[in-house]
mmCIF file with all atom_site columns, C-alpha atoms in Angstrom:
data_model
loop_
_atom_site.group_PDB
_atom_site.id
_atom_site.type_symbol
_atom_site.label_atom_id
_atom_site.label_alt_id
_atom_site.label_comp_id
_atom_site.label_asym_id
_atom_site.label_entity_id
_atom_site.label_seq_id
_atom_site.pdbx_PDB_ins_code
_atom_site.Cartn_x
_atom_site.Cartn_y
_atom_site.Cartn_z
_atom_site.occupancy
_atom_site.B_iso_or_equiv
_atom_site.pdbx_formal_charge
_atom_site.auth_seq_id
_atom_site.auth_comp_id
_atom_site.auth_asym_id
_atom_site.auth_atom_id
_atom_site.pdbx_PDB_model_num
ATOM 1   C CA . MET A 1 1   ? 10.155 -8.561  3.023   1.00 65.00 ? 195 MET A CA 1
ATOM 2   C CA . PRO A 1 2   ? 11.870 -5.193  2.240   1.00 78.00 ? 196 PRO A CA 1
ATOM 3   C CA . GLU A 1 3   ? 15.608 -5.367  1.647   1.00 86.00 ? 197 GLU A CA 1
ATOM 4   C CA . PRO A 1 4   ? 18.662 -3.381  1.683   1.00 91.00 ? 198 PRO A CA 1
ATOM 5   C CA . TYR A 1 5   ? 20.103 -1.956  -1.531  1.00 93.00 ? 199 TYR A CA 1
ATOM 6   C CA . ARG A 1 6   ? 23.499 -2.871  -2.002  1.00 95.00 ? 200 ARG A CA 1
ATOM 7   C CA . THR A 1 7   ? 26.286 -1.800  -4.214  1.00 95.00 ? 201 THR A CA 1
ATOM 8   C CA . ARG A 1 8   ? 29.977 -1.722  -4.621  1.00 96.00 ? 202 ARG A CA 1
ATOM 9   C CA . ILE A 1 9   ? 32.332 1.329   -4.712  1.00 95.00 ? 203 ILE A CA 1
ATOM 10  C CA . SER A 1 10  ? 36.164 1.574   -5.545  1.00 95.00 ? 204 SER A CA 1
ATOM 11  C CA . PRO A 1 11  ? 37.807 4.029   -3.375  1.00 94.00 ? 205 PRO A CA 1
ATOM 12  C CA . ARG A 1 12  ? 40.502 6.075   -5.797  1.00 92.00 ? 206 ARG A CA 1
ATOM 13  C CA . TRP A 1 13  ? 44.053 6.366   -5.427  1.00 91.00 ? 207 TRP A CA 1
ATOM 14  C CA . SER A 1 14  ? 43.450 10.356  -4.915  1.00 92.00 ? 208 SER A CA 1
ATOM 15  C CA . ASP A 1 15  ? 40.967 9.327   -1.860  1.00 91.00 ? 209 ASP A CA 1
ATOM 16  C CA . GLN A 1 16  ? 44.184 8.427   0.191   1.00 90.00 ? 210 GLN A CA 1
ATOM 17  C CA . ASP A 1 17  ? 45.623 10.765  2.775   1.00 89.00 ? 211 ASP A CA 1
ATOM 18  C CA . LEU A 1 18  ? 49.100 11.135  4.494   1.00 88.00 ? 212 LEU A CA 1
ATOM 19  C CA . ASN A 1 19  ? 48.100 7.953   6.903   1.00 88.00 ? 213 ASN A CA 1
ATOM 20  C CA . GLY A 1 20  ? 47.752 6.087   3.800   1.00 86.00 ? 214 GLY A CA 1
ATOM 21  C CA . HIS A 1 21  ? 43.897 5.178   4.313   1.00 90.00 ? 215 HIS A CA 1
ATOM 22  C CA . VAL A 1 22  ? 41.202 7.217   2.596   1.00 93.00 ? 216 VAL A CA 1
ATOM 23  C CA . ASN A 1 23  ? 40.558 10.477  3.999   1.00 92.00 ? 217 ASN A CA 1
ATOM 24  C CA . HIS A 1 24  ? 37.375 10.956  6.077   1.00 91.00 ? 218 HIS A CA 1
ATOM 25  C CA . ALA A 1 25  ? 35.805 13.441  3.590   1.00 93.00 ? 219 ALA A CA 1
ATOM 26  C CA . ALA A 1 26  ? 36.529 11.251  0.632   1.00 94.00 ? 220 ALA A CA 1
ATOM 27  C CA . VAL A 1 27  ? 34.622 8.295   2.436   1.00 95.00 ? 221 VAL A CA 1
ATOM 28  C CA . VAL A 1 28  ? 31.934 10.668  2.890   1.00 95.00 ? 222 VAL A CA 1
ATOM 29  C CA . THR A 1 29  ? 31.798 11.050  -1.003  1.00 94.00 ? 223 THR A CA 1
ATOM 30  C CA . LEU A 1 30  ? 31.849 7.568   -1.390  1.00 94.00 ? 224 LEU A CA 1
ATOM 31  C CA . LEU A 1 31  ? 28.960 6.713   0.524   1.00 94.00 ? 225 LEU A CA 1
ATOM 32  C CA . GLU A 1 32  ? 27.297 9.784   -1.535  1.00 94.00 ? 226 GLU A CA 1
ATOM 33  C CA . GLU A 1 33  ? 28.072 8.235   -4.784  1.00 94.00 ? 227 GLU A CA 1
ATOM 34  C CA . SER A 1 34  ? 26.029 4.899   -3.471  1.00 94.00 ? 228 SER A CA 1
ATOM 35  C CA . ARG A 1 35  ? 22.882 7.069   -2.894  1.00 93.00 ? 229 ARG A CA 1
ATOM 36  C CA . ILE A 1 36  ? 22.975 8.560   -6.203  1.00 90.00 ? 230 ILE A CA 1
ATOM 37  C CA . LYS A 1 37  ? 23.302 5.044   -7.411  1.00 91.00 ? 231 LYS A CA 1
ATOM 38  C CA . TRP A 1 38  ? 20.526 3.900   -5.272  1.00 91.00 ? 232 TRP A CA 1
ATOM 39  C CA . ARG A 1 39  ? 18.117 7.012   -6.057  1.00 87.00 ? 233 ARG A CA 1
ATOM 40  C CA . ALA A 1 40  ? 19.114 6.735   -9.833  1.00 85.00 ? 234 ALA A CA 1
ATOM 41  C CA . GLU A 1 41  ? 16.767 3.537   -9.921  1.00 81.00 ? 235 GLU A CA 1
ATOM 42  C CA . MET A 1 42  ? 13.790 5.287   -8.393  1.00 74.00 ? 236 MET A CA 1
ATOM 43  C CA . PRO A 1 43  ? 10.873 5.113   -11.005 1.00 69.00 ? 237 PRO A CA 1
ATOM 44  C CA . GLU A 1 44  ? 9.864  7.999   -12.484 1.00 61.00 ? 238 GLU A CA 1
ATOM 45  C CA . ASN A 1 45  ? 13.161 9.935   -11.565 1.00 57.00 ? 239 ASN A CA 1
ATOM 46  C CA . HIS A 1 46  ? 14.668 9.665   -15.437 1.00 52.00 ? 240 HIS A CA 1
ATOM 47  C CA . GLN A 1 47  ? 15.434 13.651  -15.517 1.00 52.00 ? 241 GLN A CA 1
ATOM 48  C CA . ALA A 1 48  ? 18.482 14.796  -13.561 1.00 43.00 ? 242 ALA A CA 1
ATOM 49  C CA . GLY A 1 49  ? 17.222 16.996  -10.684 1.00 53.00 ? 243 GLY A CA 1
ATOM 50  C CA . ALA A 1 50  ? 13.837 15.818  -11.219 1.00 64.00 ? 244 ALA A CA 1
ATOM 51  C CA . THR A 1 51  ? 13.513 15.067  -7.299  1.00 75.00 ? 245 THR A CA 1
ATOM 52  C CA . PRO A 1 52  ? 16.134 16.930  -6.057  1.00 87.00 ? 246 PRO A CA 1
ATOM 53  C CA . THR A 1 53  ? 17.214 16.733  -1.995  1.00 91.00 ? 247 THR A CA 1
ATOM 54  C CA . VAL A 1 54  ? 19.104 18.063  0.574   1.00 93.00 ? 248 VAL A CA 1
ATOM 55  C CA . VAL A 1 55  ? 21.483 16.627  2.891   1.00 95.00 ? 249 VAL A CA 1
ATOM 56  C CA . ALA A 1 56  ? 19.638 17.849  6.608   1.00 95.00 ? 250 ALA A CA 1
ATOM 57  C CA . ALA A 1 57  ? 21.604 15.607  8.789   1.00 96.00 ? 251 ALA A CA 1
ATOM 58  C CA . LEU A 1 58  ? 24.586 12.885  8.351   1.00 96.00 ? 252 LEU A CA 1
ATOM 59  C CA . GLU A 1 59  ? 26.091 10.891  11.266  1.00 96.00 ? 253 GLU A CA 1
ATOM 60  C CA . LEU A 1 60  ? 29.292 8.446   10.614  1.00 95.00 ? 254 LEU A CA 1
ATOM 61  C CA . ASN A 1 61  ? 30.821 6.138   12.725  1.00 96.00 ? 255 ASN A CA 1
ATOM 62  C CA . TYR A 1 62  ? 33.819 4.983   11.794  1.00 95.00 ? 256 TYR A CA 1
ATOM 63  C CA . ARG A 1 63  ? 34.828 1.391   12.881  1.00 96.00 ? 257 ARG A CA 1
ATOM 64  C CA . ARG A 1 64  ? 38.153 0.911   11.040  1.00 95.00 ? 258 ARG A CA 1
ATOM 65  C CA . PRO A 1 65  ? 39.911 2.796   8.003   1.00 95.00 ? 259 PRO A CA 1
ATOM 66  C CA . VAL A 1 66  ? 38.917 2.452   4.603   1.00 95.00 ? 260 VAL A CA 1
ATOM 67  C CA . HIS A 1 67  ? 42.039 1.363   1.929   1.00 94.00 ? 261 HIS A CA 1
ATOM 68  C CA . HIS A 1 68  ? 42.528 1.893   -1.430  1.00 92.00 ? 262 HIS A CA 1
ATOM 69  C CA . GLY A 1 69  ? 42.732 -0.897  -3.680  1.00 91.00 ? 263 GLY A CA 1
ATOM 70  C CA . ASP A 1 70  ? 39.570 -2.971  -1.819  1.00 94.00 ? 264 ASP A CA 1
ATOM 71  C CA . ASP A 1 71  ? 35.992 -2.262  -2.911  1.00 96.00 ? 265 ASP A CA 1
ATOM 72  C CA . LEU A 1 72  ? 33.762 -0.634  -0.221  1.00 96.00 ? 266 LEU A CA 1
ATOM 73  C CA . ASP A 1 73  ? 30.442 -3.055  0.110   1.00 97.00 ? 267 ASP A CA 1
ATOM 74  C CA . ILE A 1 74  ? 27.686 -0.666  0.632   1.00 97.00 ? 268 ILE A CA 1
ATOM 75  C CA . GLU A 1 75  ? 23.919 -1.299  2.297   1.00 96.00 ? 269 GLU A CA 1
ATOM 76  C CA . LEU A 1 76  ? 21.445 1.546   2.450   1.00 96.00 ? 270 LEU A CA 1
ATOM 77  C CA . ALA A 1 77  ? 18.098 0.917   4.114   1.00 96.00 ? 271 ALA A CA 1
ATOM 78  C CA . VAL A 1 78  ? 15.096 3.459   4.816   1.00 96.00 ? 272 VAL A CA 1
ATOM 79  C CA . SER A 1 79  ? 14.565 3.762   8.508   1.00 96.00 ? 273 SER A CA 1
ATOM 80  C CA . ARG A 1 80  ? 11.933 6.521   8.519   1.00 96.00 ? 274 ARG A CA 1
ATOM 81  C CA . ILE A 1 81  ? 9.751  7.972   6.011   1.00 96.00 ? 275 ILE A CA 1
ATOM 82  C CA . GLY A 1 82  ? 8.296  11.386  6.986   1.00 96.00 ? 276 GLY A CA 1
ATOM 83  C CA . THR A 1 83  ? 6.611  14.184  5.415   1.00 96.00 ? 277 THR A CA 1
ATOM 84  C CA . SER A 1 84  ? 9.088  15.741  3.300   1.00 96.00 ? 278 SER A CA 1
ATOM 85  C CA . SER A 1 85  ? 12.245 13.921  4.222   1.00 96.00 ? 279 SER A CA 1
ATOM 86  C CA . PHE A 1 86  ? 13.731 10.256  5.083   1.00 96.00 ? 280 PHE A CA 1
ATOM 87  C CA . THR A 1 87  ? 15.991 8.799   6.980   1.00 97.00 ? 281 THR A CA 1
ATOM 88  C CA . LEU A 1 88  ? 18.989 6.386   5.219   1.00 96.00 ? 282 LEU A CA 1
ATOM 89  C CA . GLU A 1 89  ? 20.670 3.997   7.549   1.00 96.00 ? 283 GLU A CA 1
ATOM 90  C CA . PHE A 1 90  ? 24.009 2.704   5.691   1.00 96.00 ? 284 PHE A CA 1
ATOM 91  C CA . SER A 1 91  ? 27.265 0.639   6.548   1.00 96.00 ? 285 SER A CA 1
ATOM 92  C CA . GLY A 1 92  ? 30.273 -0.174  4.549   1.00 97.00 ? 286 GLY A CA 1
ATOM 93  C CA . ALA A 1 93  ? 32.731 -3.329  4.755   1.00 97.00 ? 287 ALA A CA 1
ATOM 94  C CA . GLN A 1 94  ? 35.711 -4.029  3.063   1.00 96.00 ? 288 GLN A CA 1
ATOM 95  C CA . ASN A 1 95  ? 36.595 -7.360  2.653   1.00 95.00 ? 289 ASN A CA 1
ATOM 96  C CA . GLY A 1 96  ? 33.827 -8.488  4.750   1.00 95.00 ? 290 GLY A CA 1
ATOM 97  C CA . ALA A 1 97  ? 34.933 -6.155  7.776   1.00 97.00 ? 291 ALA A CA 1
ATOM 98  C CA . LEU A 1 98  ? 32.734 -3.379  8.986   1.00 97.00 ? 292 LEU A CA 1
ATOM 99  C CA . ALA A 1 99  ? 34.525 0.077   8.154   1.00 96.00 ? 293 ALA A CA 1
ATOM 100 C CA . VAL A 1 100 ? 32.015 2.627   8.470   1.00 97.00 ? 294 VAL A CA 1
ATOM 101 C CA . GLU A 1 101 ? 28.212 3.036   9.522   1.00 96.00 ? 295 GLU A CA 1
ATOM 102 C CA . GLY A 1 102 ? 25.664 5.676   10.066  1.00 95.00 ? 296 GLY A CA 1
ATOM 103 C CA . ARG A 1 103 ? 22.504 7.508   8.781   1.00 96.00 ? 297 ARG A CA 1
ATOM 104 C CA . THR A 1 104 ? 21.729 10.557  6.461   1.00 96.00 ? 298 THR A CA 1
ATOM 105 C CA . VAL A 1 105 ? 18.491 12.762  6.778   1.00 96.00 ? 299 VAL A CA 1
ATOM 106 C CA . LEU A 1 106 ? 17.576 13.590  3.575   1.00 96.00 ? 300 LEU A CA 1
ATOM 107 C CA . VAL A 1 107 ? 14.945 16.559  2.422   1.00 96.00 ? 301 VAL A CA 1
ATOM 108 C CA . SER A 1 108 ? 12.708 16.451  -0.878  1.00 94.00 ? 302 SER A CA 1
ATOM 109 C CA . THR A 1 109 ? 12.777 20.187  -1.950  1.00 94.00 ? 303 THR A CA 1
ATOM 110 C CA . TRP A 1 110 ? 11.152 21.845  -5.128  1.00 92.00 ? 304 TRP A CA 1
ATOM 111 C CA . PRO A 1 111 ? 13.604 22.461  -7.690  1.00 88.00 ? 305 PRO A CA 1
ATOM 112 C CA . GLU A 1 112 ? 12.526 26.082  -8.907  1.00 89.00 ? 306 GLU A CA 1
ATOM 113 C CA . THR A 1 113 ? 12.862 27.455  -5.100  1.00 90.00 ? 307 THR A CA 1
ATOM 114 C CA . GLY A 1 114 ? 14.787 24.714  -3.379  1.00 89.00 ? 308 GLY A CA 1
ATOM 115 C CA . LYS A 1 115 ? 12.162 24.513  -0.327  1.00 94.00 ? 309 LYS A CA 1
ATOM 116 C CA . ALA A 1 116 ? 11.046 21.570  1.513   1.00 95.00 ? 310 ALA A CA 1
ATOM 117 C CA . ARG A 1 117 ? 8.160  19.689  -0.619  1.00 95.00 ? 311 ARG A CA 1
ATOM 118 C CA . SER A 1 118 ? 5.874  16.558  0.590   1.00 95.00 ? 312 SER A CA 1
ATOM 119 C CA . LEU A 1 119 ? 7.077  13.143  -0.717  1.00 94.00 ? 313 LEU A CA 1
ATOM 120 C CA . ALA A 1 120 ? 5.063  12.315  -3.644  1.00 90.00 ? 314 ALA A CA 1
ATOM 121 C CA . GLU A 1 121 ? 3.181  9.058   -3.696  1.00 91.00 ? 315 GLU A CA 1
ATOM 122 C CA . HIS A 1 122 ? 5.529  7.044   -5.757  1.00 88.00 ? 316 HIS A CA 1
ATOM 123 C CA . GLU A 1 123 ? 8.233  7.893   -3.986  1.00 89.00 ? 317 GLU A CA 1
ATOM 124 C CA . ARG A 1 124 ? 6.919  6.877   -0.412  1.00 92.00 ? 318 ARG A CA 1
ATOM 125 C CA . HIS A 1 125 ? 5.931  3.582   -2.013  1.00 91.00 ? 319 HIS A CA 1
ATOM 126 C CA . TRP A 1 126 ? 9.325  3.262   -3.570  1.00 90.00 ? 320 TRP A CA 1
ATOM 127 C CA . LEU A 1 127 ? 11.363 4.375   -0.358  1.00 93.00 ? 321 LEU A CA 1
ATOM 128 C CA . ALA A 1 128 ? 9.104  1.654   1.362   1.00 93.00 ? 322 ALA A CA 1
ATOM 129 C CA . ARG A 1 129 ? 10.660 -1.071  -0.524  1.00 92.00 ? 323 ARG A CA 1
ATOM 130 C CA . PHE A 1 130 ? 13.902 -0.207  1.251   1.00 94.00 ? 324 PHE A CA 1
ATOM 131 C CA . GLN A 1 131 ? 12.336 0.385   4.885   1.00 93.00 ? 325 GLN A CA 1
ATOM 132 C CA . HIS A 1 132 ? 13.668 -1.762  7.618   1.00 80.00 ? 326 HIS A CA 1
ATOM 133 C CA . PRO A 1 133 ? 10.563 -3.572  9.317   1.00 72.00 ? 327 PRO A CA 1
ATOM 134 C CA . PRO A 1 134 ? 9.287  -1.695  12.465  1.00 61.00 ? 328 PRO A CA 1
ATOM 135 C CA . ALA A 1 135 ? 11.047 -3.045  15.610  1.00 56.00 ? 329 ALA A CA 1
ATOM 136 C CA . ARG A 1 136 ? 8.962  -5.117  17.747  1.00 52.00 ? 330 ARG A CA 1
ATOM 137 C CA . THR A 1 137 ? 8.259  -4.157  21.069  1.00 50.00 ? 331 THR A CA 1
ATOM 138 C CA . GLU A 1 138 ? 7.249  -6.919  23.280  1.00 54.00 ? 332 GLU A CA 1
ATOM 139 C CA . ALA A 1 139 ? 5.943  -6.965  26.468  1.00 50.00 ? 333 ALA A CA 1
ATOM 140 C CA . ARG A 1 140 ? 8.690  -6.688  29.416  1.00 51.00 ? 334 ARG A CA 1
ATOM 141 C CA . GLU A 1 141 ? 8.918  -9.050  32.386  1.00 51.00 ? 335 GLU A CA 1
ATOM 142 C CA . PRO A 1 142 ? 7.787  -7.254  35.506  1.00 49.00 ? 336 PRO A CA 1
ATOM 143 C CA . GLN A 1 143 ? 11.116 -5.949  37.172  1.00 50.00 ? 337 GLN A CA 1
ATOM 144 C CA . ILE A 1 144 ? 9.376  -6.810  40.582  1.00 44.00 ? 338 ILE A CA 1
ATOM 145 C CA . PRO A 1 145 ? 8.107  -9.901  41.268  1.00 46.00 ? 339 PRO A CA 1
ATOM 146 C CA . HIS A 1 146 ? 4.002  -10.065 41.768  1.00 47.00 ? 340 HIS A CA 1
ATOM 147 C CA . ARG A 1 147 ? 4.078  -11.910 44.949  1.00 50.00 ? 341 ARG A CA 1
ATOM 148 C CA . ILE A 1 148 ? 6.599  -10.330 47.297  1.00 45.00 ? 342 ILE A CA 1
ATOM 149 C CA . PRO A 1 149 ? 5.867  -11.006 51.029  1.00 47.00 ? 343 PRO A CA 1
ATOM 150 C CA . LEU A 1 150 ? 4.739  -7.537  52.980  1.00 42.00 ? 344 LEU A CA 1
ATOM 151 C CA . GLU A 1 151 ? 6.931  -7.284  56.035  1.00 45.00 ? 345 GLU A CA 1
ATOM 152 C CA . LEU A 1 152 ? 5.327  -4.404  58.158  1.00 42.00 ? 346 LEU A CA 1
ATOM 153 C CA . ALA A 1 153 ? 7.649  -2.736  60.851  1.00 45.00 ? 347 ALA A CA 1
ATOM 154 C CA . GLN A 1 154 ? 5.853  -2.235  63.919  1.00 45.00 ? 348 GLN A CA 1
#
């Protein structure tokens, strides 16, 4: 069964803002660092820029402030594999408490042109290792009971 990728990132002192917590833009950078670590483990991806991607969409939901001094435990999982793109779901926790969660849509591009390219078979296979199992859709109970007495108005 697929497992999420887990890593630990340490917020830097310079990531803090005037409010005493890690600035929201720095959180995006910390999440990017975890994504780069994850992609660096992809087989046949030993050359920098061999399989570039660009961020097409990013959604973050902050649940509590991230602070300097405690590591951010990150989990990444693939929720969708498309023709040239894939979606990562992620969460980040400090001291066991959820701090941030969201998703990123990444598009694979040709290094020479920057245009979208189809994912290679080895990339699809590797992404599938981290893909959530499909959601089960079970038959729902009918909202209206089958045996309703019929009353006709005359």
